[in-house]
């Protein structure tokens, strides 16, 4: 398997005078190792992860990227922001004492 644009951009889809090109994020990772010095054990592995990122919309000579938002990431970001706000308020009160 080799990396190229086909792993990121899908086949164009044409409907009603509009063309949509799917876009994905693709991540690759590989690793290997041994069980220590002088031993014979070892191994390796790898993996690939792909998930939709959005699509490119082509219509009337214009192109626009439309992102697909992941609900889990949005919820996590909101939780982190809320946690930071609460931590800031608590820290502010502690420093005023």
PDB file of N, CA and C in Angstrom:
ATOM      1  N   UNK A   1       0.844  -1.174   0.000  1.00  0.00           N
ATOM      2  CA  UNK A   1       0.000   0.000   0.000  1.00  0.00           C
ATOM      3  C   UNK A   1       0.893   1.242   0.000  1.00  0.00           C
ATOM      4  N   UNK A   2       0.525   2.247  -0.747  1.00  0.00           N
ATOM      5  CA  UNK A   2       1.311   3.476  -0.795  1.00  0.00           C
ATOM      6  C   UNK A   2       0.385   4.679  -0.618  1.00  0.00           C
ATOM      7  N   UNK A   3       0.961   5.752  -0.126  1.00  0.00           N
ATOM      8  CA  UNK A   3       0.180   6.963   0.143  1.00  0.00           C
ATOM      9  C   UNK A   3       0.051   7.799  -1.120  1.00  0.00           C
ATOM     10  N   UNK A   4      -1.161   8.202  -1.415  1.00  0.00           N
ATOM     11  CA  UNK A   4      -1.407   9.140  -2.508  1.00  0.00           C
ATOM     12  C   UNK A   4      -2.747   9.833  -2.263  1.00  0.00           C
ATOM     13  N   UNK A   5      -3.119  10.708  -3.165  1.00  0.00           N
ATOM     14  CA  UNK A   5      -4.334  11.508  -2.986  1.00  0.00           C
ATOM     15  C   UNK A   5      -5.598  10.659  -2.932  1.00  0.00           C
ATOM     16  N   UNK A   6      -5.579   9.457  -3.499  1.00  0.00           N
ATOM     17  CA  UNK A   6      -6.773   8.613  -3.485  1.00  0.00           C
ATOM     18  C   UNK A   6      -7.146   8.156  -2.081  1.00  0.00           C
ATOM     19  N   UNK A   7      -6.184   8.157  -1.139  1.00  0.00           N
ATOM     20  CA  UNK A   7      -6.512   7.819   0.239  1.00  0.00           C
ATOM     21  C   UNK A   7      -7.227   8.979   0.936  1.00  0.00           C
ATOM     22  N   UNK A   8      -7.119  10.176   0.411  1.00  0.00           N
ATOM     23  CA  UNK A   8      -7.700  11.356   1.049  1.00  0.00           C
ATOM     24  C   UNK A   8      -8.938  11.856   0.310  1.00  0.00           C
ATOM     25  N   UNK A   9      -8.885  11.882  -1.014  1.00  0.00           N
ATOM     26  CA  UNK A   9      -9.994  12.392  -1.820  1.00  0.00           C
ATOM     27  C   UNK A   9     -10.728  11.239  -2.477  1.00  0.00           C
ATOM     28  N   UNK A  10     -12.045  11.173  -2.293  1.00  0.00           N
ATOM     29  CA  UNK A  10     -12.852  10.120  -2.891  1.00  0.00           C
ATOM     30  C   UNK A  10     -13.211  10.444  -4.329  1.00  0.00           C
ATOM     31  N   UNK A  11     -13.904   9.510  -4.946  1.00  0.00           N
ATOM     32  CA  UNK A  11     -14.364   9.703  -6.318  1.00  0.00           C
ATOM     33  C   UNK A  11     -15.444  10.784  -6.343  1.00  0.00           C
ATOM     34  N   UNK A  12     -15.389  11.687  -7.321  1.00  0.00           N
ATOM     35  CA  UNK A  12     -16.404  12.746  -7.418  1.00  0.00           C
ATOM     36  C   UNK A  12     -17.809  12.165  -7.607  1.00  0.00           C
ATOM     37  N   UNK A  13     -18.782  12.808  -6.990  1.00  0.00           N
ATOM     38  CA  UNK A  13     -20.186  12.419  -7.101  1.00  0.00           C
ATOM     39  C   UNK A  13     -20.918  13.591  -7.743  1.00  0.00           C
ATOM     40  N   UNK A  14     -21.602  13.340  -8.860  1.00  0.00           N
ATOM     41  CA  UNK A  14     -22.314  14.407  -9.571  1.00  0.00           C
ATOM     42  C   UNK A  14     -23.815  14.217  -9.422  1.00  0.00           C
ATOM     43  N   UNK A  15     -24.501  15.274  -8.974  1.00  0.00           N
ATOM     44  CA  UNK A  15     -25.952  15.262  -8.815  1.00  0.00           C
ATOM     45  C   UNK A  15     -26.494  16.663  -9.066  1.00  0.00           C
ATOM     46  N   UNK A  16     -27.488  16.777  -9.930  1.00  0.00           N
ATOM     47  CA  UNK A  16     -28.198  18.030 -10.137  1.00  0.00           C
ATOM     48  C   UNK A  16     -27.323  19.229 -10.447  1.00  0.00           C
ATOM     49  N   UNK A  17     -26.306  19.068 -11.283  1.00  0.00           N
ATOM     50  CA  UNK A  17     -25.432  20.173 -11.645  1.00  0.00           C
ATOM     51  C   UNK A  17     -24.386  20.517 -10.603  1.00  0.00           C
ATOM     52  N   UNK A  18     -24.271  19.712  -9.568  1.00  0.00           N
ATOM     53  CA  UNK A  18     -23.291  19.942  -8.509  1.00  0.00           C
ATOM     54  C   UNK A  18     -22.377  18.725  -8.415  1.00  0.00           C
ATOM     55  N   UNK A  19     -21.098  18.973  -8.145  1.00  0.00           N
ATOM     56  CA  UNK A  19     -20.140  17.893  -7.951  1.00  0.00           C
ATOM     57  C   UNK A  19     -19.620  17.950  -6.523  1.00  0.00           C
ATOM     58  N   UNK A  20     -19.636  16.801  -5.850  1.00  0.00           N
ATOM     59  CA  UNK A  20     -19.112  16.688  -4.490  1.00  0.00           C
ATOM     60  C   UNK A  20     -17.920  15.747  -4.503  1.00  0.00           C
ATOM     61  N   UNK A  21     -16.839  16.156  -3.857  1.00  0.00           N
ATOM     62  CA  UNK A  21     -15.639  15.329  -3.745  1.00  0.00           C
ATOM     63  C   UNK A  21     -15.418  15.047  -2.260  1.00  0.00           C
ATOM     64  N   UNK A  22     -15.609  13.791  -1.828  1.00  0.00           N
ATOM     65  CA  UNK A  22     -15.392  13.452  -0.423  1.00  0.00           C
ATOM     66  C   UNK A  22     -13.929  13.641  -0.014  1.00  0.00           C
ATOM     67  N   UNK A  23     -13.717  14.132   1.206  1.00  0.00           N
ATOM     68  CA  UNK A  23     -12.370  14.348   1.740  1.00  0.00           C
ATOM     69  C   UNK A  23     -12.278  13.622   3.082  1.00  0.00           C
ATOM     70  N   UNK A  24     -11.180  12.888   3.283  1.00  0.00           N
ATOM     71  CA  UNK A  24     -10.974  12.149   4.530  1.00  0.00           C
ATOM     72  C   UNK A  24      -9.619  12.498   5.123  1.00  0.00           C
ATOM     73  N   UNK A  25      -9.486  12.276   6.420  1.00  0.00           N
ATOM     74  CA  UNK A  25      -8.181  12.365   7.090  1.00  0.00           C
ATOM     75  C   UNK A  25      -7.668  10.943   7.213  1.00  0.00           C
ATOM     76  N   UNK A  26      -6.421  10.755   6.840  1.00  0.00           N
ATOM     77  CA  UNK A  26      -5.822   9.427   6.899  1.00  0.00           C
ATOM     78  C   UNK A  26      -4.552   9.512   7.728  1.00  0.00           C
ATOM     79  N   UNK A  27      -4.421   8.606   8.704  1.00  0.00           N
ATOM     80  CA  UNK A  27      -3.234   8.564   9.564  1.00  0.00           C
ATOM     81  C   UNK A  27      -2.635   7.166   9.495  1.00  0.00           C
ATOM     82  N   UNK A  28      -1.316   7.117   9.416  1.00  0.00           N
ATOM     83  CA  UNK A  28      -0.590   5.853   9.380  1.00  0.00           C
ATOM     84  C   UNK A  28       0.353   5.806  10.573  1.00  0.00           C
ATOM     85  N   UNK A  29       0.596   4.621  11.101  1.00  0.00           N
ATOM     86  CA  UNK A  29       1.563   4.471  12.182  1.00  0.00           C
ATOM     87  C   UNK A  29       2.163   3.076  12.181  1.00  0.00           C
ATOM     88  N   UNK A  30       3.446   3.007  12.464  1.00  0.00           N
ATOM     89  CA  UNK A  30       4.152   1.727  12.488  1.00  0.00           C
ATOM     90  C   UNK A  30       5.140   1.729  13.646  1.00  0.00           C
ATOM     91  N   UNK A  31       5.437   0.558  14.164  1.00  0.00           N
ATOM     92  CA  UNK A  31       6.416   0.459  15.241  1.00  0.00           C
ATOM     93  C   UNK A  31       6.956  -0.950  15.342  1.00  0.00           C
ATOM     94  N   UNK A  32       8.096  -1.065  15.995  1.00  0.00           N
ATOM     95  CA  UNK A  32       8.724  -2.371  16.201  1.00  0.00           C
ATOM     96  C   UNK A  32       9.610  -2.291  17.430  1.00  0.00           C
ATOM     97  N   UNK A  33       9.927  -3.436  17.987  1.00  0.00           N
ATOM     98  CA  UNK A  33      10.796  -3.441  19.157  1.00  0.00           C
ATOM     99  C   UNK A  33      11.188  -4.845  19.564  1.00  0.00           C
ATOM    100  N   UNK A  34      12.039  -4.908  20.578  1.00  0.00           N
ATOM    101  CA  UNK A  34      12.479  -6.187  21.132  1.00  0.00           C
ATOM    102  C   UNK A  34      12.190  -6.202  22.620  1.00  0.00           C
ATOM    103  N   UNK A  35      12.354  -7.355  23.217  1.00  0.00           N
ATOM    104  CA  UNK A  35      12.071  -7.507  24.644  1.00  0.00           C
ATOM    105  C   UNK A  35      13.280  -7.233  25.523  1.00  0.00           C
ATOM    106  N   UNK A  36      14.220  -6.487  25.063  1.00  0.00           N
ATOM    107  CA  UNK A  36      15.383  -6.150  25.876  1.00  0.00           C
ATOM    108  C   UNK A  36      16.672  -6.642  25.247  1.00  0.00           C
ATOM    109  N   UNK A  37      17.742  -6.270  25.867  1.00  0.00           N
ATOM    110  CA  UNK A  37      19.065  -6.584  25.337  1.00  0.00           C
ATOM    111  C   UNK A  37      19.362  -8.083  25.464  1.00  0.00           C
ATOM    112  N   UNK A  38      19.842  -8.681  24.386  1.00  0.00           N
ATOM    113  CA  UNK A  38      20.244 -10.077  24.398  1.00  0.00           C
ATOM    114  C   UNK A  38      19.100 -11.075  24.324  1.00  0.00           C
ATOM    115  N   UNK A  39      17.895 -10.631  24.161  1.00  0.00           N
ATOM    116  CA  UNK A  39      16.784 -11.573  24.044  1.00  0.00           C
ATOM    117  C   UNK A  39      16.417 -11.761  22.586  1.00  0.00           C
ATOM    118  N   UNK A  40      15.663 -12.789  22.342  1.00  0.00           N
ATOM    119  CA  UNK A  40      15.289 -13.082  20.959  1.00  0.00           C
ATOM    120  C   UNK A  40      13.861 -12.648  20.638  1.00  0.00           C
ATOM    121  N   UNK A  41      13.133 -12.190  21.612  1.00  0.00           N
ATOM    122  CA  UNK A  41      11.746 -11.802  21.373  1.00  0.00           C
ATOM    123  C   UNK A  41      11.634 -10.412  20.785  1.00  0.00           C
ATOM    124  N   UNK A  42      10.635 -10.214  20.025  1.00  0.00           N
ATOM    125  CA  UNK A  42      10.397  -8.903  19.438  1.00  0.00           C
ATOM    126  C   UNK A  42       9.147  -8.943  18.588  1.00  0.00           C
ATOM    127  N   UNK A  43       8.829  -7.824  18.049  1.00  0.00           N
ATOM    128  CA  UNK A  43       7.650  -7.773  17.200  1.00  0.00           C
ATOM    129  C   UNK A  43       7.459  -6.395  16.616  1.00  0.00           C
ATOM    130  N   UNK A  44       6.431  -6.287  15.874  1.00  0.00           N
ATOM    131  CA  UNK A  44       6.132  -5.011  15.242  1.00  0.00           C
ATOM    132  C   UNK A  44       4.684  -4.987  14.799  1.00  0.00           C
ATOM    133  N   UNK A  45       4.272  -3.852  14.391  1.00  0.00           N
ATOM    134  CA  UNK A  45       2.900  -3.718  13.929  1.00  0.00           C
ATOM    135  C   UNK A  45       2.674  -2.359  13.319  1.00  0.00           C
ATOM    136  N   UNK A  46       1.522  -2.218  12.777  1.00  0.00           N
ATOM    137  CA  UNK A  46       1.183  -0.950  12.153  1.00  0.00           C
ATOM    138  C   UNK A  46      -0.317  -0.836  12.012  1.00  0.00           C
ATOM    139  N   UNK A  47      -0.736   0.326  11.660  1.00  0.00           N
ATOM    140  CA  UNK A  47      -2.160   0.532  11.483  1.00  0.00           C
ATOM    141  C   UNK A  47      -2.441   1.779  10.679  1.00  0.00           C
ATOM    142  N   UNK A  48      -3.644   1.855  10.232  1.00  0.00           N
ATOM    143  CA  UNK A  48      -4.091   3.022   9.479  1.00  0.00           C
ATOM    144  C   UNK A  48      -5.489   3.385   9.982  1.00  0.00           C
ATOM    145  N   UNK A  49      -5.757   4.662  10.013  1.00  0.00           N
ATOM    146  CA  UNK A  49      -7.056   5.163  10.461  1.00  0.00           C
ATOM    147  C   UNK A  49      -7.526   6.197   9.455  1.00  0.00           C
ATOM    148  N   UNK A  50      -8.753   6.071   9.013  1.00  0.00           N
ATOM    149  CA  UNK A  50      -9.321   7.039   8.073  1.00  0.00           C
ATOM    150  C   UNK A  50     -10.716   7.420   8.557  1.00  0.00           C
ATOM    151  N   UNK A  51     -11.005   8.702   8.531  1.00  0.00           N
ATOM    152  CA  UNK A  51     -12.333   9.151   8.911  1.00  0.00           C
ATOM    153  C   UNK A  51     -12.695  10.376   8.085  1.00  0.00           C
ATOM    154  N   UNK A  52     -13.999  10.571   7.825  1.00  0.00           N
ATOM    155  CA  UNK A  52     -14.420  11.679   6.967  1.00  0.00           C
ATOM    156  C   UNK A  52     -14.094  13.032   7.584  1.00  0.00           C
ATOM    157  N   UNK A  53     -13.655  13.940   6.736  1.00  0.00           N
ATOM    158  CA  UNK A  53     -13.316  15.287   7.174  1.00  0.00           C
ATOM    159  C   UNK A  53     -14.313  16.307   6.622  1.00  0.00           C
ATOM    160  N   UNK A  54     -14.823  16.037   5.433  1.00  0.00           N
ATOM    161  CA  UNK A  54     -15.755  16.950   4.788  1.00  0.00           C
ATOM    162  C   UNK A  54     -15.869  16.630   3.317  1.00  0.00           C
ATOM    163  N   UNK A  55     -16.249  17.627   2.537  1.00  0.00           N
ATOM    164  CA  UNK A  55     -16.338  17.442   1.098  1.00  0.00           C
ATOM    165  C   UNK A  55     -16.122  18.773   0.398  1.00  0.00           C
ATOM    166  N   UNK A  56     -15.658  18.683  -0.832  1.00  0.00           N
ATOM    167  CA  UNK A  56     -15.495  19.867  -1.673  1.00  0.00           C
ATOM    168  C   UNK A  56     -16.724  19.940  -2.563  1.00  0.00           C
ATOM    169  N   UNK A  57     -17.368  21.086  -2.559  1.00  0.00           N
ATOM    170  CA  UNK A  57     -18.574  21.301  -3.349  1.00  0.00           C
ATOM    171  C   UNK A  57     -18.219  22.175  -4.549  1.00  0.00           C
ATOM    172  N   UNK A  58     -18.458  21.672  -5.738  1.00  0.00           N
ATOM    173  CA  UNK A  58     -18.214  22.416  -6.974  1.00  0.00           C
ATOM    174  C   UNK A  58     -19.563  22.726  -7.612  1.00  0.00           C
ATOM    175  N   UNK A  59     -19.857  24.035  -7.800  1.00  0.00           N
ATOM    176  CA  UNK A  59     -21.149  24.434  -8.352  1.00  0.00           C
ATOM    177  C   UNK A  59     -21.012  25.797  -9.017  1.00  0.00           C
ATOM    178  N   UNK A  60     -21.469  25.911 -10.236  1.00  0.00           N
ATOM    179  CA  UNK A  60     -21.433  27.174 -10.990  1.00  0.00           C
ATOM    180  C   UNK A  60     -20.051  27.810 -11.025  1.00  0.00           C
ATOM    181  N   UNK A  61     -19.007  27.020 -11.206  1.00  0.00           N
ATOM    182  CA  UNK A  61     -17.651  27.545 -11.307  1.00  0.00           C
ATOM    183  C   UNK A  61     -17.004  27.923  -9.990  1.00  0.00           C
ATOM    184  N   UNK A  62     -17.656  27.656  -8.877  1.00  0.00           N
ATOM    185  CA  UNK A  62     -17.114  27.968  -7.554  1.00  0.00           C
ATOM    186  C   UNK A  62     -16.852  26.675  -6.781  1.00  0.00           C
ATOM    187  N   UNK A  63     -15.842  26.716  -5.930  1.00  0.00           N
ATOM    188  CA  UNK A  63     -15.508  25.568  -5.081  1.00  0.00           C
ATOM    189  C   UNK A  63     -15.531  26.006  -3.625  1.00  0.00           C
ATOM    190  N   UNK A  64     -16.061  25.145  -2.769  1.00  0.00           N
ATOM    191  CA  UNK A  64     -16.098  25.434  -1.330  1.00  0.00           C
ATOM    192  C   UNK A  64     -15.905  24.135  -0.562  1.00  0.00           C
ATOM    193  N   UNK A  65     -15.110  24.202   0.504  1.00  0.00           N
ATOM    194  CA  UNK A  65     -14.936  23.044   1.380  1.00  0.00           C
ATOM    195  C   UNK A  65     -15.971  23.113   2.486  1.00  0.00           C
ATOM    196  N   UNK A  66     -16.683  22.030   2.698  1.00  0.00           N
ATOM    197  CA  UNK A  66     -17.692  21.932   3.756  1.00  0.00           C
ATOM    198  C   UNK A  66     -17.220  20.881   4.755  1.00  0.00           C
ATOM    199  N   UNK A  67     -16.925  21.317   5.965  1.00  0.00           N
ATOM    200  CA  UNK A  67     -16.417  20.411   6.999  1.00  0.00           C
ATOM    201  C   UNK A  67     -17.546  19.583   7.595  1.00  0.00           C
ATOM    202  N   UNK A  68     -17.214  18.359   7.955  1.00  0.00           N
ATOM    203  CA  UNK A  68     -18.122  17.504   8.712  1.00  0.00           C
ATOM    204  C   UNK A  68     -17.623  17.549  10.149  1.00  0.00           C
ATOM    205  N   UNK A  69     -18.450  18.028  11.051  1.00  0.00           N
ATOM    206  CA  UNK A  69     -18.041  18.173  12.445  1.00  0.00           C
ATOM    207  C   UNK A  69     -18.380  16.912  13.224  1.00  0.00           C
ATOM    208  N   UNK A  70     -17.422  16.427  13.971  1.00  0.00           N
ATOM    209  CA  UNK A  70     -17.582  15.243  14.805  1.00  0.00           C
ATOM    210  C   UNK A  70     -18.216  15.655  16.126  1.00  0.00           C
ATOM    211  N   UNK A  71     -19.375  15.094  16.443  1.00  0.00           N
ATOM    212  CA  UNK A  71     -20.092  15.463  17.667  1.00  0.00           C
ATOM    213  C   UNK A  71     -19.286  15.136  18.917  1.00  0.00           C
ATOM    214  N   UNK A  72     -18.532  14.032  18.911  1.00  0.00           N
ATOM    215  CA  UNK A  72     -17.733  13.673  20.081  1.00  0.00           C
ATOM    216  C   UNK A  72     -16.622  14.692  20.328  1.00  0.00           C
ATOM    217  N   UNK A  73     -15.959  15.136  19.261  1.00  0.00           N
ATOM    218  CA  UNK A  73     -14.890  16.128  19.410  1.00  0.00           C
ATOM    219  C   UNK A  73     -15.451  17.457  19.889  1.00  0.00           C
ATOM    220  N   UNK A  74     -16.608  17.833  19.368  1.00  0.00           N
ATOM    221  CA  UNK A  74     -17.234  19.083  19.781  1.00  0.00           C
ATOM    222  C   UNK A  74     -17.610  19.024  21.260  1.00  0.00           C
ATOM    223  N   UNK A  75     -18.162  17.899  21.705  1.00  0.00           N
ATOM    224  CA  UNK A  75     -18.523  17.742  23.116  1.00  0.00           C
ATOM    225  C   UNK A  75     -17.282  17.756  23.997  1.00  0.00           C
ATOM    226  N   UNK A  76     -16.216  17.104  23.557  1.00  0.00           N
ATOM    227  CA  UNK A  76     -14.970  17.086  24.325  1.00  0.00           C
ATOM    228  C   UNK A  76     -14.397  18.489  24.453  1.00  0.00           C
ATOM    229  N   UNK A  77     -14.395  19.241  23.356  1.00  0.00           N
ATOM    230  CA  UNK A  77     -13.884  20.607  23.380  1.00  0.00           C
ATOM    231  C   UNK A  77     -14.708  21.473  24.333  1.00  0.00           C
ATOM    232  N   UNK A  78     -16.030  21.306  24.316  1.00  0.00           N
ATOM    233  CA  UNK A  78     -16.888  22.049  25.239  1.00  0.00           C
ATOM    234  C   UNK A  78     -16.597  21.695  26.688  1.00  0.00           C
ATOM    235  N   UNK A  79     -16.362  20.410  26.957  1.00  0.00           N
ATOM    236  CA  UNK A  79     -16.026  19.972  28.309  1.00  0.00           C
ATOM    237  C   UNK A  79     -14.707  20.531  28.787  1.00  0.00           C
ATOM    238  N   UNK A  80     -13.726  20.562  27.901  1.00  0.00           N
ATOM    239  CA  UNK A  80     -12.416  21.127  28.249  1.00  0.00           C
ATOM    240  C   UNK A  80     -12.545  22.620  28.535  1.00  0.00           C
ATOM    241  N   UNK A  81     -13.314  23.324  27.709  1.00  0.00           N
ATOM    242  CA  UNK A  81     -13.504  24.764  27.922  1.00  0.00           C
ATOM    243  C   UNK A  81     -14.210  25.027  29.252  1.00  0.00           C
ATOM    244  N   UNK A  82     -15.239  24.246  29.554  1.00  0.00           N
ATOM    245  CA  UNK A  82     -15.953  24.413  30.817  1.00  0.00           C
ATOM    246  C   UNK A  82     -15.041  24.107  32.002  1.00  0.00           C
ATOM    247  N   UNK A  83     -14.254  23.040  31.892  1.00  0.00           N
ATOM    248  CA  UNK A  83     -13.305  22.697  32.952  1.00  0.00           C
ATOM    249  C   UNK A  83     -12.283  23.791  33.176  1.00  0.00           C
ATOM    250  N   UNK A  84     -11.793  24.395  32.101  1.00  0.00           N
ATOM    251  CA  UNK A  84     -10.839  25.497  32.212  1.00  0.00           C
ATOM    252  C   UNK A  84     -11.454  26.712  32.878  1.00  0.00           C
ATOM    253  N   UNK A  85     -12.706  26.993  32.548  1.00  0.00           N
ATOM    254  CA  UNK A  85     -13.408  28.122  33.157  1.00  0.00           C
ATOM    255  C   UNK A  85     -13.579  27.906  34.660  1.00  0.00           C
ATOM    256  N   UNK A  86     -14.021  26.721  35.040  1.00  0.00           N
ATOM    257  CA  UNK A  86     -14.206  26.413  36.463  1.00  0.00           C
ATOM    258  C   UNK A  86     -12.872  26.473  37.202  1.00  0.00           C
ATOM    259  N   UNK A  87     -11.828  25.899  36.620  1.00  0.00           N
ATOM    260  CA  UNK A  87     -10.502  25.931  37.254  1.00  0.00           C
ATOM    261  C   UNK A  87     -10.016  27.367  37.421  1.00  0.00           C
ATOM    262  N   UNK A  88     -10.255  28.218  36.429  1.00  0.00           N
ATOM    263  CA  UNK A  88      -9.861  29.622  36.518  1.00  0.00           C
ATOM    264  C   UNK A  88     -10.600  30.356  37.624  1.00  0.00           C
ATOM    265  N   UNK A  89     -11.896  30.091  37.753  1.00  0.00           N
ATOM    266  CA  UNK A  89     -12.677  30.730  38.815  1.00  0.00           C
ATOM    267  C   UNK A  89     -12.207  30.283  40.198  1.00  0.00           C
ATOM    268  N   UNK A  90     -11.975  28.987  40.356  1.00  0.00           N
ATOM    269  CA  UNK A  90     -11.506  28.466  41.645  1.00  0.00           C
ATOM    270  C   UNK A  90     -10.134  29.036  41.977  1.00  0.00           C
ATOM    271  N   UNK A  91      -9.228  29.042  41.013  1.00  0.00           N
ATOM    272  CA  UNK A  91      -7.882  29.571  41.229  1.00  0.00           C
ATOM    273  C   UNK A  91      -7.938  31.057  41.575  1.00  0.00           C
ATOM    274  N   UNK A  92      -8.799  31.810  40.901  1.00  0.00           N
ATOM    275  CA  UNK A  92      -8.952  33.234  41.197  1.00  0.00           C
ATOM    276  C   UNK A  92      -9.408  33.476  42.625  1.00  0.00           C
ATOM    277  N   UNK A  93     -10.348  32.673  43.098  1.00  0.00           N
ATOM    278  CA  UNK A  93     -10.824  32.821  44.483  1.00  0.00           C
ATOM    279  C   UNK A  93      -9.744  32.455  45.486  1.00  0.00           C
ATOM    280  N   UNK A  94      -8.979  31.405  45.183  1.00  0.00           N
ATOM    281  CA  UNK A  94      -7.904  30.998  46.092  1.00  0.00           C
ATOM    282  C   UNK A  94      -6.813  32.057  46.181  1.00  0.00           C
ATOM    283  N   UNK A  95      -6.506  32.707  45.084  1.00  0.00           N
ATOM    284  CA  UNK A  95      -5.448  33.721  45.071  1.00  0.00           C
ATOM    285  C   UNK A  95      -5.880  35.009  45.765  1.00  0.00           C
ATOM    286  N   UNK A  96      -7.178  35.276  45.838  1.00  0.00           N
ATOM    287  CA  UNK A  96      -7.674  36.484  46.501  1.00  0.00           C
ATOM    288  C   UNK A  96      -7.654  36.363  48.014  1.00  0.00           C
ATOM    289  N   UNK A  97      -7.531  35.180  48.536  1.00  0.00           N
ATOM    290  CA  UNK A  97      -7.555  34.984  50.001  1.00  0.00           C
ATOM    291  C   UNK A  97      -6.302  35.436  50.649  1.00  0.00           C
TER     292      UNK A  97
END
